[in-house]
mmCIF file of C-alpha atoms and ligand atoms in Angstrom:
data_model
loop_
_atom_site.group_PDB
_atom_site.id
_atom_site.type_symbol
_atom_site.label_atom_id
_atom_site.label_comp_id
_atom_site.label_asym_id
_atom_site.label_seq_id
_atom_site.Cartn_x
_atom_site.Cartn_y
_atom_site.Cartn_z
ATOM 1 C CA UNK A 90 84.200 -26.422 -89.701
ATOM 2 C CA UNK A 91 85.276 -25.420 -86.158
ATOM 3 C CA UNK A 92 87.346 -28.017 -84.153
ATOM 4 C CA UNK A 93 85.095 -30.311 -81.900
ATOM 5 C CA UNK A 94 85.031 -33.359 -79.656
ATOM 6 C CA UNK A 95 82.049 -35.675 -79.635
ATOM 7 C CA UNK A 96 81.747 -38.455 -77.240
ATOM 8 C CA UNK A 97 78.814 -40.926 -77.783
ATOM 9 C CA UNK A 98 76.983 -42.333 -74.698
ATOM 10 C CA UNK A 99 76.894 -46.001 -75.481
ATOM 11 C CA UNK A 100 73.296 -47.400 -75.157
ATOM 12 C CA UNK A 101 71.040 -49.560 -77.300
ATOM 13 C CA UNK A 102 67.587 -47.870 -78.364
ATOM 14 C CA UNK A 103 64.666 -49.741 -79.588
ATOM 15 C CA UNK A 104 62.052 -47.646 -80.902
ATOM 16 C CA UNK A 105 58.561 -48.353 -82.230
ATOM 17 C CA UNK A 106 54.859 -48.969 -81.526
ATOM 18 C CA UNK A 107 54.754 -52.278 -79.622
ATOM 19 C CA UNK A 108 58.367 -52.070 -78.775
ATOM 20 C CA UNK A 109 57.615 -53.026 -75.347
ATOM 21 C CA UNK A 110 56.676 -56.466 -76.302
ATOM 22 C CA UNK A 111 60.466 -57.097 -77.141
ATOM 23 C CA UNK A 112 61.043 -56.616 -73.447
ATOM 24 C CA UNK A 113 61.997 -59.959 -72.331
ATOM 25 C CA UNK A 114 64.415 -60.641 -75.313
ATOM 26 C CA UNK A 115 66.111 -57.426 -74.489
ATOM 27 C CA UNK A 116 66.485 -58.142 -70.797
ATOM 28 C CA UNK A 117 67.879 -61.752 -71.784
ATOM 29 C CA UNK A 118 70.309 -59.736 -74.084
ATOM 30 C CA UNK A 119 71.639 -57.907 -71.036
ATOM 31 C CA UNK A 120 72.165 -61.129 -69.334
ATOM 32 C CA UNK A 121 69.732 -60.295 -66.458
ATOM 33 C CA UNK A 122 67.487 -62.974 -64.829
ATOM 34 C CA UNK A 123 65.980 -61.189 -61.869
ATOM 35 C CA UNK A 124 64.575 -57.484 -62.854
ATOM 36 C CA UNK A 125 63.204 -55.282 -60.102
ATOM 37 C CA UNK A 126 60.535 -53.104 -61.934
ATOM 38 C CA UNK A 127 60.482 -49.545 -60.727
ATOM 39 C CA UNK A 128 57.451 -47.038 -61.170
ATOM 40 C CA UNK A 129 55.606 -44.315 -59.509
ATOM 41 C CA UNK A 130 52.593 -45.436 -57.408
ATOM 42 C CA UNK A 131 50.255 -43.843 -60.271
ATOM 43 C CA UNK A 132 51.839 -46.508 -62.897
ATOM 44 C CA UNK A 133 51.646 -49.499 -60.626
ATOM 45 C CA UNK A 134 49.452 -51.458 -62.954
ATOM 46 C CA UNK A 135 51.419 -50.706 -65.937
ATOM 47 C CA UNK A 136 54.549 -51.922 -63.803
ATOM 48 C CA UNK A 137 52.605 -55.190 -63.233
ATOM 49 C CA UNK A 138 51.891 -55.619 -66.929
ATOM 50 C CA UNK A 139 55.655 -55.200 -67.472
ATOM 51 C CA UNK A 140 56.466 -57.787 -64.823
ATOM 52 C CA UNK A 141 53.894 -60.288 -66.369
ATOM 53 C CA UNK A 142 55.874 -59.684 -69.654
ATOM 54 C CA UNK A 143 59.128 -60.877 -67.992
ATOM 55 C CA UNK A 144 57.527 -63.881 -66.199
ATOM 56 C CA UNK A 145 60.020 -65.585 -63.976
ATOM 57 C CA UNK A 146 62.660 -62.886 -64.869
ATOM 58 C CA UNK A 147 60.659 -60.477 -62.750
ATOM 59 C CA UNK A 148 61.807 -60.373 -59.265
ATOM 60 C CA UNK A 149 59.263 -57.865 -58.079
ATOM 61 C CA UNK A 150 57.810 -54.329 -58.470
ATOM 62 C CA UNK A 151 58.745 -51.432 -56.408
ATOM 63 C CA UNK A 152 56.261 -48.608 -56.874
ATOM 64 C CA UNK A 153 57.942 -45.729 -54.789
ATOM 65 C CA UNK A 154 59.341 -43.495 -57.427
ATOM 66 C CA UNK A 155 58.729 -39.756 -56.385
ATOM 67 C CA UNK A 156 59.811 -36.521 -58.033
ATOM 68 C CA UNK A 157 63.317 -35.583 -57.539
ATOM 69 C CA UNK A 158 64.290 -38.970 -56.055
ATOM 70 C CA UNK A 159 64.248 -38.166 -52.255
ATOM 71 C CA UNK A 160 67.149 -40.046 -50.521
ATOM 72 C CA UNK A 161 64.638 -41.919 -48.631
ATOM 73 C CA UNK A 162 62.878 -43.270 -51.768
ATOM 74 C CA UNK A 163 66.503 -44.169 -53.182
ATOM 75 C CA UNK A 164 67.364 -46.060 -50.044
ATOM 76 C CA UNK A 165 64.112 -48.060 -49.990
ATOM 77 C CA UNK A 166 64.770 -48.895 -53.690
ATOM 78 C CA UNK A 167 68.086 -50.092 -53.007
ATOM 79 C CA UNK A 168 67.185 -52.166 -50.160
ATOM 80 C CA UNK A 169 64.542 -53.869 -52.087
ATOM 81 C CA UNK A 170 66.837 -54.504 -55.009
ATOM 82 C CA UNK A 171 69.340 -55.975 -52.350
ATOM 83 C CA UNK A 172 66.573 -58.121 -50.681
ATOM 84 C CA UNK A 173 65.287 -59.410 -53.890
ATOM 85 C CA UNK A 174 68.799 -60.053 -55.265
ATOM 86 C CA UNK A 175 67.948 -58.079 -58.443
ATOM 87 C CA UNK A 176 70.442 -58.169 -61.251
ATOM 88 C CA UNK A 177 68.734 -55.522 -63.247
ATOM 89 C CA UNK A 178 66.375 -52.570 -62.651
ATOM 90 C CA UNK A 179 63.528 -52.004 -65.296
ATOM 91 C CA UNK A 180 62.222 -48.339 -64.985
ATOM 92 C CA UNK A 181 59.005 -47.795 -66.587
ATOM 93 C CA UNK A 182 57.698 -44.010 -66.321
ATOM 94 C CA UNK A 183 58.935 -40.598 -66.586
ATOM 95 C CA UNK A 184 62.021 -38.782 -65.346
ATOM 96 C CA UNK A 185 61.179 -39.438 -61.658
ATOM 97 C CA UNK A 186 61.259 -43.473 -62.209
ATOM 98 C CA UNK A 187 64.199 -43.293 -64.448
ATOM 99 C CA UNK A 188 65.901 -41.220 -61.515
ATOM 100 C CA UNK A 189 65.108 -43.683 -59.158
ATOM 101 C CA UNK A 190 66.737 -46.600 -61.120
ATOM 102 C CA UNK A 191 69.668 -44.426 -61.547
ATOM 103 C CA UNK A 192 69.930 -44.009 -57.813
ATOM 104 C CA UNK A 193 69.921 -47.748 -57.508
ATOM 105 C CA UNK A 194 72.562 -48.197 -60.313
ATOM 106 C CA UNK A 195 74.854 -45.499 -58.661
ATOM 107 C CA UNK A 196 75.423 -47.787 -55.564
ATOM 108 C CA UNK A 197 74.946 -51.167 -56.955
ATOM 109 C CA UNK A 198 76.146 -50.816 -60.772
ATOM 110 C CA UNK A 199 72.932 -52.796 -61.792
ATOM 111 C CA UNK A 200 72.205 -52.230 -65.355
ATOM 112 C CA UNK A 201 68.949 -50.264 -66.055
ATOM 113 C CA UNK A 202 66.543 -51.081 -68.774
ATOM 114 C CA UNK A 203 64.402 -47.849 -69.116
ATOM 115 C CA UNK A 204 60.930 -47.516 -70.726
ATOM 116 C CA UNK A 205 60.123 -43.918 -70.753
ATOM 117 C CA UNK A 206 56.542 -42.686 -70.803
ATOM 118 C CA UNK A 207 57.210 -38.981 -70.898
ATOM 119 C CA UNK A 208 59.402 -36.727 -72.940
ATOM 120 C CA UNK A 209 62.042 -35.837 -70.034
ATOM 121 C CA UNK A 210 64.938 -37.608 -71.619
ATOM 122 C CA UNK A 211 66.578 -38.689 -68.490
ATOM 123 C CA UNK A 212 66.844 -42.054 -70.108
ATOM 124 C CA UNK A 213 69.529 -40.805 -72.660
ATOM 125 C CA UNK A 214 71.667 -39.318 -69.839
ATOM 126 C CA UNK A 215 74.386 -40.374 -67.408
ATOM 127 C CA UNK A 216 73.267 -37.627 -65.069
ATOM 128 C CA UNK A 217 71.714 -38.599 -61.747
ATOM 129 C CA UNK A 218 69.852 -36.584 -59.111
ATOM 130 C CA UNK A 219 68.922 -37.145 -55.312
ATOM 131 C CA UNK A 220 67.306 -34.819 -52.860
ATOM 132 C CA UNK A 221 68.294 -34.769 -49.349
ATOM 133 C CA UNK A 222 66.915 -32.147 -46.871
ATOM 134 C CA UNK A 223 65.411 -30.298 -49.707
ATOM 135 C CA UNK A 224 68.571 -29.849 -51.692
ATOM 136 C CA UNK A 225 68.994 -31.494 -54.951
ATOM 137 C CA UNK A 226 72.449 -32.756 -55.691
ATOM 138 C CA UNK A 227 73.448 -34.049 -59.149
ATOM 139 C CA UNK A 228 76.273 -35.745 -61.052
ATOM 140 C CA UNK A 229 77.342 -37.744 -63.891
ATOM 141 C CA UNK A 230 78.321 -41.272 -63.680
ATOM 142 C CA UNK A 231 78.558 -43.646 -66.651
ATOM 143 C CA UNK A 232 77.110 -46.425 -64.355
ATOM 144 C CA UNK A 233 73.632 -44.691 -64.305
ATOM 145 C CA UNK A 234 73.096 -44.497 -68.054
ATOM 146 C CA UNK A 235 70.573 -47.042 -68.941
ATOM 147 C CA UNK A 236 72.089 -49.987 -71.187
ATOM 148 C CA UNK A 237 68.985 -50.265 -73.112
ATOM 149 C CA UNK A 238 66.081 -48.000 -73.810
ATOM 150 C CA UNK A 239 62.762 -49.153 -75.085
ATOM 151 C CA UNK A 240 60.559 -46.301 -76.636
ATOM 152 C CA UNK A 241 57.148 -47.397 -77.281
ATOM 153 C CA UNK A 242 54.871 -44.572 -78.397
ATOM 154 C CA UNK A 243 51.977 -46.728 -77.314
ATOM 155 C CA UNK A 244 52.853 -46.180 -73.637
ATOM 156 C CA UNK A 245 52.645 -42.373 -73.999
ATOM 157 C CA UNK A 246 48.940 -42.495 -75.387
ATOM 158 C CA UNK A 247 47.815 -42.171 -71.619
ATOM 159 C CA UNK A 248 50.177 -39.164 -71.004
ATOM 160 C CA UNK A 249 47.522 -36.167 -70.048
ATOM 161 C CA UNK A 250 47.881 -33.524 -72.674
ATOM 162 C CA UNK A 251 48.940 -30.798 -70.267
ATOM 163 C CA UNK A 252 51.901 -33.034 -69.186
ATOM 164 C CA UNK A 253 52.571 -33.955 -72.980
ATOM 165 C CA UNK A 254 52.844 -30.206 -73.698
ATOM 166 C CA UNK A 255 55.157 -29.227 -70.812
ATOM 167 C CA UNK A 256 57.195 -32.284 -71.053
ATOM 168 C CA UNK A 257 57.750 -31.839 -74.833
ATOM 169 C CA UNK A 258 58.805 -28.256 -73.914
ATOM 170 C CA UNK A 259 61.215 -29.552 -71.343
ATOM 171 C CA UNK A 260 62.803 -31.988 -74.111
ATOM 172 C CA UNK A 261 63.019 -29.072 -76.441
ATOM 173 C CA UNK A 262 64.860 -26.947 -73.572
ATOM 174 C CA UNK A 263 67.533 -29.751 -73.745
ATOM 175 C CA UNK A 264 68.073 -29.274 -77.531
ATOM 176 C CA UNK A 265 67.875 -25.472 -77.360
ATOM 177 C CA UNK A 266 70.741 -25.279 -74.932
ATOM 178 C CA UNK A 267 72.670 -27.936 -76.671
ATOM 179 C CA UNK A 268 72.787 -25.651 -79.720
ATOM 180 C CA UNK A 269 74.731 -23.142 -78.024
ATOM 181 C CA UNK A 270 76.608 -25.511 -75.459
ATOM 182 C CA UNK A 271 80.484 -24.674 -75.235
ATOM 183 C CA UNK A 272 81.033 -28.252 -75.919
ATOM 184 C CA UNK A 273 78.588 -28.767 -78.537
ATOM 185 C CA UNK A 274 79.428 -30.427 -81.811
ATOM 186 C CA UNK A 275 77.830 -31.114 -85.271
ATOM 187 C CA UNK A 276 76.304 -34.272 -84.386
ATOM 188 C CA UNK A 277 74.564 -33.048 -81.267
ATOM 189 C CA UNK A 278 73.594 -29.901 -83.463
ATOM 190 C CA UNK A 279 71.836 -32.085 -85.871
ATOM 191 C CA UNK A 280 70.135 -34.261 -83.189
ATOM 192 C CA UNK A 281 68.946 -31.106 -81.578
ATOM 193 C CA UNK A 282 67.636 -29.112 -84.462
ATOM 194 C CA UNK A 283 65.636 -32.495 -85.747
ATOM 195 C CA UNK A 284 64.424 -32.961 -82.150
ATOM 196 C CA UNK A 285 62.929 -29.447 -81.662
ATOM 197 C CA UNK A 286 61.235 -29.994 -85.005
ATOM 198 C CA UNK A 287 59.801 -32.901 -84.383
ATOM 199 C CA UNK A 288 58.319 -31.967 -81.006
ATOM 200 C CA UNK A 289 57.198 -28.433 -82.246
ATOM 201 C CA UNK A 290 55.246 -30.165 -85.239
ATOM 202 C CA UNK A 291 53.832 -32.929 -82.861
ATOM 203 C CA UNK A 292 52.650 -30.970 -79.758
ATOM 204 C CA UNK A 293 49.923 -28.757 -81.509
ATOM 205 C CA UNK A 294 48.500 -32.054 -83.033
ATOM 206 C CA UNK A 295 48.357 -33.735 -79.661
ATOM 207 C CA UNK A 296 46.659 -30.889 -78.164
ATOM 208 C CA UNK A 297 43.560 -31.854 -80.161
ATOM 209 C CA UNK A 298 44.284 -35.561 -80.911
ATOM 210 C CA UNK A 299 46.152 -37.011 -77.969
ATOM 211 C CA UNK A 300 45.634 -40.426 -79.282
ATOM 212 C CA UNK A 301 47.280 -39.852 -82.603
ATOM 213 C CA UNK A 302 49.641 -42.432 -83.224
ATOM 214 C CA UNK A 303 51.909 -40.656 -85.682
ATOM 215 C CA UNK A 304 52.108 -37.520 -83.509
ATOM 216 C CA UNK A 305 52.701 -39.404 -80.485
ATOM 217 C CA UNK A 306 55.499 -41.567 -82.337
ATOM 218 C CA UNK A 307 57.005 -38.126 -83.660
ATOM 219 C CA UNK A 308 57.012 -36.487 -80.076
ATOM 220 C CA UNK A 309 58.752 -39.562 -78.573
ATOM 221 C CA UNK A 310 61.129 -39.626 -81.518
ATOM 222 C CA UNK A 311 62.036 -35.645 -80.841
ATOM 223 C CA UNK A 312 62.227 -36.613 -76.990
ATOM 224 C CA UNK A 313 64.843 -39.191 -77.823
ATOM 225 C CA UNK A 314 67.134 -36.782 -79.857
ATOM 226 C CA UNK A 315 66.707 -33.980 -77.105
ATOM 227 C CA UNK A 316 67.501 -36.303 -74.382
ATOM 228 C CA UNK A 317 70.642 -37.521 -76.320
ATOM 229 C CA UNK A 318 71.714 -33.997 -76.495
ATOM 230 C CA UNK A 319 71.288 -33.332 -72.685
ATOM 231 C CA UNK A 320 73.184 -36.243 -72.194
ATOM 232 C CA UNK A 321 76.177 -35.459 -74.359
ATOM 233 C CA UNK A 322 76.662 -31.824 -73.808
ATOM 234 C CA UNK A 323 76.674 -29.257 -71.001
ATOM 235 C CA UNK A 324 73.476 -27.283 -70.185
ATOM 236 C CA UNK A 325 73.485 -23.486 -69.563
ATOM 237 C CA UNK A 326 71.493 -20.610 -68.066
ATOM 238 C CA UNK A 327 68.139 -22.119 -68.716
ATOM 239 C CA UNK A 328 68.506 -25.411 -66.885
ATOM 240 C CA UNK A 329 70.452 -23.449 -64.098
ATOM 241 C CA UNK A 330 67.218 -21.329 -63.568
ATOM 242 C CA UNK A 331 64.930 -24.379 -63.702
ATOM 243 C CA UNK A 332 66.997 -26.031 -61.191
ATOM 244 C CA UNK A 333 67.098 -22.921 -58.940
ATOM 245 C CA UNK A 334 63.338 -22.437 -59.193
ATOM 246 C CA UNK A 335 62.504 -26.119 -59.009
ATOM 247 C CA UNK A 336 64.797 -26.994 -56.133
ATOM 248 C CA UNK A 337 64.464 -23.916 -53.966
ATOM 249 C CA UNK A 338 60.697 -23.014 -54.673
ATOM 250 C CA UNK A 339 59.357 -26.483 -55.178
ATOM 251 C CA UNK A 340 57.955 -25.493 -58.546
ATOM 252 C CA UNK A 341 56.756 -28.364 -60.924
ATOM 253 C CA UNK A 342 59.534 -29.468 -63.112
ATOM 254 C CA UNK A 343 58.146 -29.605 -66.612
ATOM 255 C CA UNK A 344 56.028 -26.293 -66.033
ATOM 256 C CA UNK A 345 59.124 -24.330 -65.001
ATOM 257 C CA UNK A 346 61.006 -25.318 -68.191
ATOM 258 C CA UNK A 347 57.790 -24.406 -70.087
ATOM 259 C CA UNK A 348 57.714 -20.926 -68.604
ATOM 260 C CA UNK A 349 61.397 -20.017 -68.524
ATOM 261 C CA UNK A 350 62.737 -21.293 -71.965
ATOM 262 C CA UNK A 351 61.537 -18.277 -74.081
ATOM 263 C CA UNK A 352 63.171 -15.916 -71.429
ATOM 264 C CA UNK A 353 66.470 -17.818 -71.323
ATOM 265 C CA UNK A 354 66.451 -17.908 -75.050
ATOM 266 C CA UNK A 355 66.092 -14.120 -75.114
ATOM 267 C CA UNK A 356 68.690 -13.497 -72.581
ATOM 268 C CA UNK A 357 71.208 -15.501 -74.887
ATOM 269 C CA UNK A 358 69.998 -14.542 -78.286
ATOM 270 C CA UNK A 359 72.530 -11.899 -79.168
ATOM 271 C CA UNK A 360 75.306 -14.174 -77.826
ATOM 272 C CA UNK A 361 74.210 -17.187 -79.649
ATOM 273 C CA UNK A 362 72.939 -16.136 -83.227
ATOM 274 C CA UNK A 363 73.731 -19.345 -84.968
ATOM 275 C CA UNK A 364 71.857 -21.364 -82.466
ATOM 276 C CA UNK A 365 68.977 -19.137 -82.721
ATOM 277 C CA UNK A 366 68.732 -19.544 -86.336
ATOM 278 C CA UNK A 367 68.728 -23.180 -86.006
ATOM 279 C CA UNK A 368 65.928 -23.011 -83.361
ATOM 280 C CA UNK A 369 63.833 -20.685 -85.271
ATOM 281 C CA UNK A 370 64.249 -22.784 -88.300
ATOM 282 C CA UNK A 371 63.229 -25.915 -86.499
ATOM 283 C CA UNK A 372 60.213 -23.967 -85.056
ATOM 284 C CA UNK A 373 59.270 -22.676 -88.563
ATOM 285 C CA UNK A 374 59.177 -19.123 -86.752
ATOM 286 C CA UNK A 375 61.112 -15.686 -87.434
ATOM 287 C CA UNK A 376 62.296 -15.525 -84.003
ATOM 288 C CA UNK A 377 63.604 -18.244 -81.606
ATOM 289 C CA UNK A 378 62.503 -16.881 -78.139
ATOM 290 C CA UNK A 379 59.016 -15.338 -79.508
ATOM 291 C CA UNK A 380 58.681 -18.715 -81.396
ATOM 292 C CA UNK A 381 58.913 -20.723 -78.192
ATOM 293 C CA UNK A 382 56.745 -18.491 -76.448
ATOM 294 C CA UNK A 383 54.125 -18.794 -78.972
ATOM 295 C CA UNK A 384 54.263 -22.463 -79.269
ATOM 296 C CA UNK A 385 53.973 -22.743 -75.464
ATOM 297 C CA UNK A 386 50.998 -20.429 -75.504
ATOM 298 C CA UNK A 387 49.336 -22.054 -78.403
ATOM 299 C CA UNK A 388 49.514 -25.388 -76.689
ATOM 300 C CA UNK A 389 48.099 -24.129 -73.407
ATOM 301 C CA UNK A 390 51.332 -24.352 -71.328
ATOM 302 C CA UNK A 391 51.819 -22.080 -68.571
ATOM 303 C CA UNK A 392 53.670 -18.919 -69.600
ATOM 304 C CA UNK A 393 53.936 -17.251 -66.074
ATOM 305 C CA UNK A 394 55.718 -18.302 -62.913
ATOM 306 C CA UNK A 395 53.117 -16.693 -60.899
ATOM 307 C CA UNK A 396 50.702 -19.148 -62.341
ATOM 308 C CA UNK A 397 52.794 -22.350 -61.144
ATOM 309 C CA UNK A 398 53.305 -21.228 -57.680
ATOM 310 C CA UNK A 399 56.350 -18.779 -57.566
ATOM 311 C CA UNK A 400 56.029 -16.120 -55.084
ATOM 312 C CA UNK A 401 56.902 -12.715 -56.110
ATOM 313 C CA UNK A 402 58.739 -12.047 -52.846
ATOM 314 C CA UNK A 403 61.129 -14.970 -53.883
ATOM 315 C CA UNK A 404 62.508 -13.387 -57.232
ATOM 316 C CA UNK A 405 65.303 -11.647 -55.613
ATOM 317 C CA UNK A 406 66.457 -14.895 -54.007
ATOM 318 C CA UNK A 407 66.091 -16.658 -57.484
ATOM 319 C CA UNK A 408 68.253 -14.168 -59.027
ATOM 320 C CA UNK A 409 71.023 -14.330 -56.228
ATOM 321 C CA UNK A 410 70.857 -18.210 -56.589
ATOM 322 C CA UNK A 411 71.022 -18.187 -60.391
ATOM 323 C CA UNK A 412 74.268 -16.347 -60.193
ATOM 324 C CA UNK A 413 75.843 -18.563 -57.743
ATOM 325 C CA UNK A 414 77.860 -21.483 -59.265
ATOM 326 C CA UNK A 415 76.410 -20.693 -62.770
ATOM 327 C CA UNK A 416 76.469 -23.194 -65.582
ATOM 328 C CA UNK A 417 78.590 -22.189 -68.510
ATOM 329 C CA UNK A 418 76.415 -19.916 -70.715
ATOM 330 C CA UNK A 419 77.130 -18.046 -74.049
ATOM 331 C CA UNK A 420 76.243 -14.563 -72.409
ATOM 332 C CA UNK A 421 77.815 -13.716 -68.938
ATOM 333 C CA UNK A 422 75.439 -13.771 -66.178
ATOM 334 C CA UNK A 423 74.338 -10.318 -64.880
ATOM 335 C CA UNK A 424 72.277 -10.343 -61.840
ATOM 336 C CA UNK A 425 70.379 -7.208 -62.585
ATOM 337 C CA UNK A 426 69.270 -8.546 -66.251
ATOM 338 C CA UNK A 427 68.526 -11.864 -64.832
ATOM 339 C CA UNK A 428 66.368 -10.170 -62.089
ATOM 340 C CA UNK A 429 64.284 -8.579 -64.872
ATOM 341 C CA UNK A 430 64.241 -11.724 -66.834
ATOM 342 C CA UNK A 431 62.643 -13.446 -63.771
ATOM 343 C CA UNK A 432 60.091 -10.657 -63.439
ATOM 344 C CA UNK A 433 58.956 -10.929 -66.947
ATOM 345 C CA UNK A 434 58.584 -14.636 -66.545
ATOM 346 C CA UNK A 435 56.964 -14.171 -63.381
ATOM 347 C CA UNK A 436 54.251 -11.758 -64.691
ATOM 348 C CA UNK A 437 53.619 -14.122 -68.141
ATOM 349 C CA UNK A 438 55.043 -11.232 -70.465
ATOM 350 C CA UNK A 439 56.764 -12.166 -73.678
ATOM 351 C CA UNK A 440 60.381 -12.609 -73.786
ATOM 352 C CA UNK A 441 62.536 -9.467 -74.322
ATOM 353 C CA UNK A 442 66.070 -9.381 -76.140
HETATM 354 P P1 NAD B 553 57.542 -37.573 -63.683
HETATM 355 O O1 NAD B 553 58.326 -38.793 -64.014
HETATM 356 O O2 NAD B 553 57.596 -37.218 -62.274
HETATM 357 O O3 NAD B 553 56.103 -38.059 -63.969
HETATM 358 C C1 NAD B 553 54.957 -37.256 -63.774
HETATM 359 C C2 NAD B 553 53.507 -37.732 -63.444
HETATM 360 O O4 NAD B 553 53.091 -38.484 -64.699
HETATM 361 C C3 NAD B 553 53.829 -39.169 -62.569
HETATM 362 O O5 NAD B 553 52.737 -39.372 -61.881
HETATM 363 C C4 NAD B 553 53.844 -40.314 -63.657
HETATM 364 O O6 NAD B 553 53.308 -41.619 -63.087
HETATM 365 C C5 NAD B 553 52.882 -39.920 -64.597
HETATM 366 N N1 NAD B 553 52.977 -40.521 -65.818
HETATM 367 C C6 NAD B 553 54.101 -40.737 -66.450
HETATM 368 N N2 NAD B 553 54.141 -41.161 -67.837
HETATM 369 C C7 NAD B 553 52.713 -41.230 -67.806
HETATM 370 C C8 NAD B 553 51.935 -41.487 -68.839
HETATM 371 N N3 NAD B 553 52.344 -42.158 -70.044
HETATM 372 N N4 NAD B 553 50.532 -41.774 -68.914
HETATM 373 C C9 NAD B 553 49.925 -41.265 -67.630
HETATM 374 N N5 NAD B 553 50.741 -40.816 -66.601
HETATM 375 C C10 NAD B 553 52.070 -40.957 -66.816
HETATM 376 O O7 NAD B 553 57.960 -36.603 -64.670
HETATM 377 P P2 NAD B 553 58.958 -36.244 -65.710
HETATM 378 O O8 NAD B 553 58.769 -34.618 -66.125
HETATM 379 O O9 NAD B 553 59.161 -37.207 -66.859
HETATM 380 O O10 NAD B 553 60.305 -36.051 -64.793
HETATM 381 C C11 NAD B 553 60.727 -35.220 -63.938
HETATM 382 C C12 NAD B 553 62.004 -35.640 -63.243
HETATM 383 O O11 NAD B 553 62.851 -36.165 -64.019
HETATM 384 C C13 NAD B 553 62.540 -34.395 -62.394
HETATM 385 O O12 NAD B 553 62.822 -34.901 -61.095
HETATM 386 C C14 NAD B 553 63.769 -34.019 -63.147
HETATM 387 O O13 NAD B 553 64.638 -33.486 -62.522
HETATM 388 C C15 NAD B 553 64.233 -35.358 -63.655
HETATM 389 N N6 NAD B 553 64.945 -35.450 -64.944
HETATM 390 C C16 NAD B 553 66.220 -35.754 -64.910
HETATM 391 C C17 NAD B 553 67.072 -35.730 -66.076
HETATM 392 C C18 NAD B 553 68.425 -36.504 -66.074
HETATM 393 O O14 NAD B 553 68.967 -36.522 -67.002
HETATM 394 N N7 NAD B 553 68.929 -36.931 -64.898
HETATM 395 C C19 NAD B 553 66.470 -35.334 -67.157
HETATM 396 C C20 NAD B 553 65.170 -34.934 -67.434
HETATM 397 C C21 NAD B 553 64.428 -35.099 -66.123
#
């Protein structure tokens, strides 16, 4: 066994169909009396259901969560929390809503109770993100880690199939990079492999049976594990490419992850053989990058950057950006190799090692 360091993020996780019904008791356990419920405009009805469950412990609903947490949305939520004298933020939704809760917690220290309804995994991380003038800043701060997370698979039954698939692949990406992270450890490796296994088994079922309770439960369980890995260890080339493409070319978050992941894995394959073996085993595939590409294609996820809006004349700039302030990565970053990786991803070709 190689030496390692493992730091667990302290949060309470309550998992299971119907877990939402325990919300009031969980809020009480946090000692909160005036919760501000956060959501996207599309999930307002669900947020009001949550507020009703909380009764007089609900201070109000703020339905202003937007992708990538624009500073104006963060400021509006912070002002609302202050105006209502909220002592807790309940974030119900995907990564955008959890991100808004984190923006509130970052300045106020309010505890967050997160109720995830996608597989993005933000609820298990102390990572915040804020976008100002088109530039996304991220950082780590223990204050933004949700104190309690309620995982209720019933809330994911409404997640459209295409988003279920891309969000699931987004989660798999956290685990895949966690397996070769320079600060990885045996515990996160176990979680990563099991998270990939659970999601890779559930996504093809959801494709044809989106209401299947067992597949929904398995997918959310996988997402929890993958999110935990993201929160515990450093991410590499794949996340760097996705942040570059998402941030500088406004490409949709989960779709970018779906397209880039097999190519980033292929880039790192020779430098991280043990990680590749575990990913392949979790996928039940002979080869990790090709197995991820096949999974994405089989589940109908986009496999080309061109198809999700990446202009061909932006690939040079994307390669330039990817090598500036790189994330730690098992294979050193080579601009020419990354440029051809981006070309293959753009054109929808299979990954090449
Ligand atoms: P999202 O939160 O933007 O949600 C996408 C859409 O799906 C929204 O309209 C939302 O209302 C809707 N939706 C969510 N759950 C639904 C459900 N169950 N049924 C029907 N509709 C539903 O998307 P996301 O992919 O979850 O989050 C992406 C954001 O999260 C990005 O900004 C990304 O950077 C961030 N993120 C942050 C971290 C972190 O650790 N900080 C981790 C992962 C993702």
